[in-house]
Structures are given as structure tokens and as C-alpha cells.
XYZ file of C-alpha atoms in Angstrom:
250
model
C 0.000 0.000 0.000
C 2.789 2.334 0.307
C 2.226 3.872 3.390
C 4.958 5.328 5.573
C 5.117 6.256 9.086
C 6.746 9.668 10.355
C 8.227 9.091 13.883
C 8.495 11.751 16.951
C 11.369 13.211 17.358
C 13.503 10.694 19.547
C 14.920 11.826 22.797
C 18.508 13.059 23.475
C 21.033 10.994 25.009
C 21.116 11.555 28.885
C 23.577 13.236 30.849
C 25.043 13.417 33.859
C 23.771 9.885 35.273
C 25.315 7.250 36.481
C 26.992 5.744 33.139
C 25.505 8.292 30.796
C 26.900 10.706 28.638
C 29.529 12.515 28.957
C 28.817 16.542 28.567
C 31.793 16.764 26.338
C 30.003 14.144 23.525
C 28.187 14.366 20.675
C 26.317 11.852 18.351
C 28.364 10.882 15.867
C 26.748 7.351 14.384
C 23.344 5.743 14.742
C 22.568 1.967 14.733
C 18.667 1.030 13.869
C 17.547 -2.741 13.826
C 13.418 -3.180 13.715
C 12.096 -6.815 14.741
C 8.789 -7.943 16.818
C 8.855 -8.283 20.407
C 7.118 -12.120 20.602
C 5.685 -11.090 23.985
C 3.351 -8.270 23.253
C 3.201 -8.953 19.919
C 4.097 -5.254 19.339
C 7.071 -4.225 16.760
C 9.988 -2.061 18.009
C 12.720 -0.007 16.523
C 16.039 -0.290 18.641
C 18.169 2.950 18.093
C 22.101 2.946 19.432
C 23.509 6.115 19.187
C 28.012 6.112 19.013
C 29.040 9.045 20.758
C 32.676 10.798 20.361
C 34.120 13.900 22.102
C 35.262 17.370 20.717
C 38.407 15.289 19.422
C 36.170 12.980 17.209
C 37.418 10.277 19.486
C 35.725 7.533 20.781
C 34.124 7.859 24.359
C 31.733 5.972 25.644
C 34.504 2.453 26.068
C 33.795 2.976 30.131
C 29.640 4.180 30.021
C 26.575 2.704 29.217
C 25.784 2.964 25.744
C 22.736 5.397 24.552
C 19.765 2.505 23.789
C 16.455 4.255 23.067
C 13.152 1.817 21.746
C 10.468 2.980 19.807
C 6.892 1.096 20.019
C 4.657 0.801 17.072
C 2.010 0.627 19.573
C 2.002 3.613 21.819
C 3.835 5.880 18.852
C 6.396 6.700 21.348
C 10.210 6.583 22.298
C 11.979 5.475 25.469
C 15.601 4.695 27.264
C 16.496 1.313 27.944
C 19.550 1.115 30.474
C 18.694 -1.313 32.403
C 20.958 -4.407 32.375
C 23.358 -3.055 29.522
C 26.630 -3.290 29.692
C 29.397 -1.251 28.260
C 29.908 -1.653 24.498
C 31.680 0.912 22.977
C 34.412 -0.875 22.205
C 31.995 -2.146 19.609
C 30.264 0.915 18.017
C 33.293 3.273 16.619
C 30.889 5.292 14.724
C 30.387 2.838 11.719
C 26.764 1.630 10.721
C 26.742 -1.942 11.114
C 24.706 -4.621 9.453
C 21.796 -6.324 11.231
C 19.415 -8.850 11.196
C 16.295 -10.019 13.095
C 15.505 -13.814 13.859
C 13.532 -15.300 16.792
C 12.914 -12.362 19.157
C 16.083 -11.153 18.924
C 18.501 -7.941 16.910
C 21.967 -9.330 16.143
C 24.661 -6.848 14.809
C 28.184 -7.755 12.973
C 30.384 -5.568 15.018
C 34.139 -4.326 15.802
C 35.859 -4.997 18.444
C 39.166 -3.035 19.694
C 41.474 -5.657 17.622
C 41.192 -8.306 15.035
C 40.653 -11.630 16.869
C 39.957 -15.244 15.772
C 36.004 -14.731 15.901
C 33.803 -11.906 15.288
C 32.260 -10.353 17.629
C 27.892 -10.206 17.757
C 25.795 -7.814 19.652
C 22.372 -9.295 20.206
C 19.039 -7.349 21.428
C 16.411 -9.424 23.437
C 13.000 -7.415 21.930
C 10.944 -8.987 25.148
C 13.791 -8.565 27.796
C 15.308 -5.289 26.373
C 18.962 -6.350 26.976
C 21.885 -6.021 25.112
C 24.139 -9.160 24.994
C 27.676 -10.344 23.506
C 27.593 -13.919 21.601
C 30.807 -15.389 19.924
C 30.628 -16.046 16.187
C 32.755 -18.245 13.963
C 36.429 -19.236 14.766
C 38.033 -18.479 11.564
C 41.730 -17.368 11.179
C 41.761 -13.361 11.464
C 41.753 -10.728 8.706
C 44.495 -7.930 10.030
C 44.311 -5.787 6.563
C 42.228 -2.963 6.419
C 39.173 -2.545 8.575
C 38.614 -6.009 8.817
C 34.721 -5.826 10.209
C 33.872 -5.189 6.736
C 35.032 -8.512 5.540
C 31.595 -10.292 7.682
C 28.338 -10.019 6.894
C 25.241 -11.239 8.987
C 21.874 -12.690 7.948
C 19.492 -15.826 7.592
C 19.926 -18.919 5.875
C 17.591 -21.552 6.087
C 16.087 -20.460 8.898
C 19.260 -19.929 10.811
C 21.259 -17.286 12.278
C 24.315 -17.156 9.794
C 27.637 -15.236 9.224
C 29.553 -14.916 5.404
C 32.843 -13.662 5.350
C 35.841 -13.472 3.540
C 38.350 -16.260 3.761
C 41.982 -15.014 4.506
C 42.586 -15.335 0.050
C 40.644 -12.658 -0.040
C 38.795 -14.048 -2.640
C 36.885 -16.587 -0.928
C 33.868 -16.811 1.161
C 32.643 -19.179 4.318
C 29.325 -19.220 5.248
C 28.750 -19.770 9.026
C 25.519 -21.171 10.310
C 24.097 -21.124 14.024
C 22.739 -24.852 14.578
C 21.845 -26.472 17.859
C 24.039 -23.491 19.392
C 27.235 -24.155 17.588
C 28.399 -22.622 14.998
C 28.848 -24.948 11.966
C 30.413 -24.228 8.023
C 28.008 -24.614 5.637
C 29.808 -23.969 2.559
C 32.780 -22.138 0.699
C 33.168 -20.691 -2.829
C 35.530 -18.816 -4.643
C 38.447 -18.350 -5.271
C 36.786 -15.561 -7.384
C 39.575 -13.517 -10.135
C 38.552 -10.359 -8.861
C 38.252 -9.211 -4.769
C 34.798 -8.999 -3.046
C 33.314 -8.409 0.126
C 30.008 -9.371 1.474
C 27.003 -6.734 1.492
C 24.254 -8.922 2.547
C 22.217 -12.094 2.130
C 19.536 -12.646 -0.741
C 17.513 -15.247 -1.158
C 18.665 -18.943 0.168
C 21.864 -19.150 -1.311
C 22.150 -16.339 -2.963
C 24.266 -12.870 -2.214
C 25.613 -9.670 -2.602
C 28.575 -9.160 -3.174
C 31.172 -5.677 -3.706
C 33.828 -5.584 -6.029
C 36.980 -4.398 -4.410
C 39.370 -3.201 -6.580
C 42.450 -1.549 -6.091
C 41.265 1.348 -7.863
C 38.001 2.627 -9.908
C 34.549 2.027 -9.074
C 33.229 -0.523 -7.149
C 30.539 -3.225 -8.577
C 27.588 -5.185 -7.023
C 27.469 -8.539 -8.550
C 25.133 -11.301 -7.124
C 26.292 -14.618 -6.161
C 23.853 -18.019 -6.845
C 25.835 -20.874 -4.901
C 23.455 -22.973 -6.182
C 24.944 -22.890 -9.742
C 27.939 -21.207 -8.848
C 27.323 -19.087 -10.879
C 27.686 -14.434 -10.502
C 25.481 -12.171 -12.093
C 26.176 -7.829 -12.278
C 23.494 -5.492 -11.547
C 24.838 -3.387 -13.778
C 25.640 -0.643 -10.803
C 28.346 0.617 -9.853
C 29.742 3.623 -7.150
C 31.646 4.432 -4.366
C 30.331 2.790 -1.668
C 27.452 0.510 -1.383
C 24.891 0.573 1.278
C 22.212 -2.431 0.548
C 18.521 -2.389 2.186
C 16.071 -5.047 1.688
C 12.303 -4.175 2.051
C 9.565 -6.202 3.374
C 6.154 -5.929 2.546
C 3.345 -6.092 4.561
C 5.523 -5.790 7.753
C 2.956 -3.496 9.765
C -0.012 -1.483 9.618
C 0.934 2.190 9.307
């Protein structure tokens, strides 16, 4: 049908509580995820706000982070602090990819170094509590911002995690079954460089060309035939949104 909803104006991070913001901070990067919270049956937008200081400098590593919730149902905004813990080692002001599954937000995030499994933030919609869960073991990517090398979606049902295999030029993909993370499958090597940009339909994804210079491509990946296929787009820097239809009554 088209129709769009325009929220209220959400509220400003607080101050000068216990874990809050700093006064010297501003908002620097926003993180949205949108999922259904199984209890009241009510959808919710989760908003986490990456604050910096007058340097441009990271500062929330020792506070609370700045968690607000929107309800579909009462039109309205709110903080949630209780039971958080401090995560901004995680949010350096970069927008990072998210998914909804079960009753729960899960983010790929950063952490302070590369390590030997990525890092994911998970939201409870019901509980309203940020958590830390351990993804993948894989060997570590130490080039570049390596975050950007992981992508994180559904696949068959299951919480799952692409990324790019230390080649650079091929791809695991990660599944969450029976609370273990297992490999579901690899391909590549691929001539050119990609990195993930998100999950399509089963088996199926987006992929970025990454080339050393000139524009970047989007190219779709069918593991099912092995087979890549180019929008025909190409830019800068890709951002990649998928809409669902029908999600909510406006």
C-alpha cells in the first residue's frame, strides 16, 4: 500500500547519570535494527547512538551505551539502560549490518582488535537487553578494517555469518545450529576481490567488487549454480537495504 510512518522526534542521550553521557560528547553514528517483540506482539525499533568527544574520538569504552526503543504501539520513544553493559568498544561510529531472527537484533560488530572470531551484539525485543555472543572461529583478517570482511543474515532459517576467507577471494558461510556454529559452505576463489554486502535469497548474495582502484561493482552470487550475475551498478560505496512488505499497519 505504500504507506509510511513519520516518527516523533527521539529523545537526546542523557547526561550526567550514572553511566551516561559525557557533557563533552556528541552523536556521531546511529545503529537502527526493527524486529517484533514475541511477547506483546508489538514491533519495536532499537536505536544505538556512538558518541565521540570534541576530538572525534571515541568515548563511551567505560559508560553505558545510549539505547532508546520505539513502540509501534504507543507511537512513542523510550531509554532502555537497564541491564546493559558497556559496548563501545563495539560501536566506533560505523553503521553496522543487522538482522532479526527469533525475538532477537543481532549486529556484525568491531571490536578493539582483530581476533579469531567476530564479535555479535544481540538485542532481546521482550527482555530489552543487550548481549555479547561469539561467532565463527576463523583465522583473522588484520588488513584494512577487517569488520567489513563479515556479513550477517538468515539462511535456512538460521542465524548465519559470510565472510571473507583469509585469500581474499573466498567466502565461508557460518551457520548457528543447535548453538554451535557450523560451516556450511565455501566458494571462490573468485579472479577479482569482493566483500560481502548482505544475504539474498537462500543461497544467494551480494557481493562488492573491491578493486584496487576505480569504481566498485555489485554482482550477485547463486551458490546454487555457482554461478555471478552484475546489476549493472556501480559507485563508491554501497549501502544495501532489503524491504519487506506487509511488515505493519501504518
Amino acid at each position: 500500500m505504500n504507506e509510511y510512518r513519520i516518527l516523533p522526534e527521539p529523545p537526546r542521550p542523557r547526561s550526567g547519570v550514572s553511566g551516561g553521557r559525557p557533557s563533552n560528547t556528541r552523536i556521531f553514528c546511529c545503529n537502527y535494527a526493527i524486529g517484533l517483540d514475541p511477547m506483546s506482539n508489538d514491533f519495536k525499533l532499537v536505536m544505538i547512538q556512538t558518541l565521540n568527544d570534541e576530538r572525534g574520538v571515541s568515548s563511551i569504552n567505560d559508560c553505558l551505551p545510549n539505547v532508546t526503543v520505539y513502540n509501534f504501539s504507543t507511537n512513542s520513544w523510550r531509554h532502555v539502560e537497564e541491564g546493559l553493559f558497556p559496548v563501545g568498544r563495539y560501536l566506533r561510529g560505523k553503521a553496522m549490518n543487522n538482522v532479526y531472527h527469533n525475538g532477537f537484533c543481532y549486529w556484525v560488530a568491531p571490536t578493539e582488535t582483530p581476533c579469531d572470531c567476530v564479535a555479535i551484539l544481540s538485542f532481546s525485543m521482550s527482555e530489552e537487553v543487550l548481549q555479547e555472543m561469539r561467532g565463527p572461529r576463523v583465522p583473522p583478517i588484520t588488513e584494512g578494517i577487517w569488520f567489513k570482511y563479515w556479513t550477517i543474515g538468515i539462511q535456512d532459517d538460521c542465524l548465519s555469518v559470510l565472510h571473507v576467507e583469509e585469500s581474499r577471494r573466498s567466502f565461508g558461510l557460518w551457520m548457528m545450529k543447535g548453538g554451535f556454529w557450523t560451516k556450511h559452505l565455501s566458494f571462490g576463489p573468485f579472479i577479482e576481490r569482493y566483500q560481502p554486502v548482505g544475504f539474498w535469497r537462500n543461497g544467494e548474495f551480494i557481493l562488492e567488487s573491491y578493486p584496487l582502484g576505480g569504481d566498485r561493482r555489485l554482482v550477485l552470487y547463486d551458490s546454487n549454480y555457482n554461478q555471478l550475475r552484475e546489476f549493472g551498478i556501480t559507485g563508491v560505496r554501497f549501502s544495501v537495504h532489503f524491504l519487506k512488505e506487509s511488515l505493519i499497519t501504518v
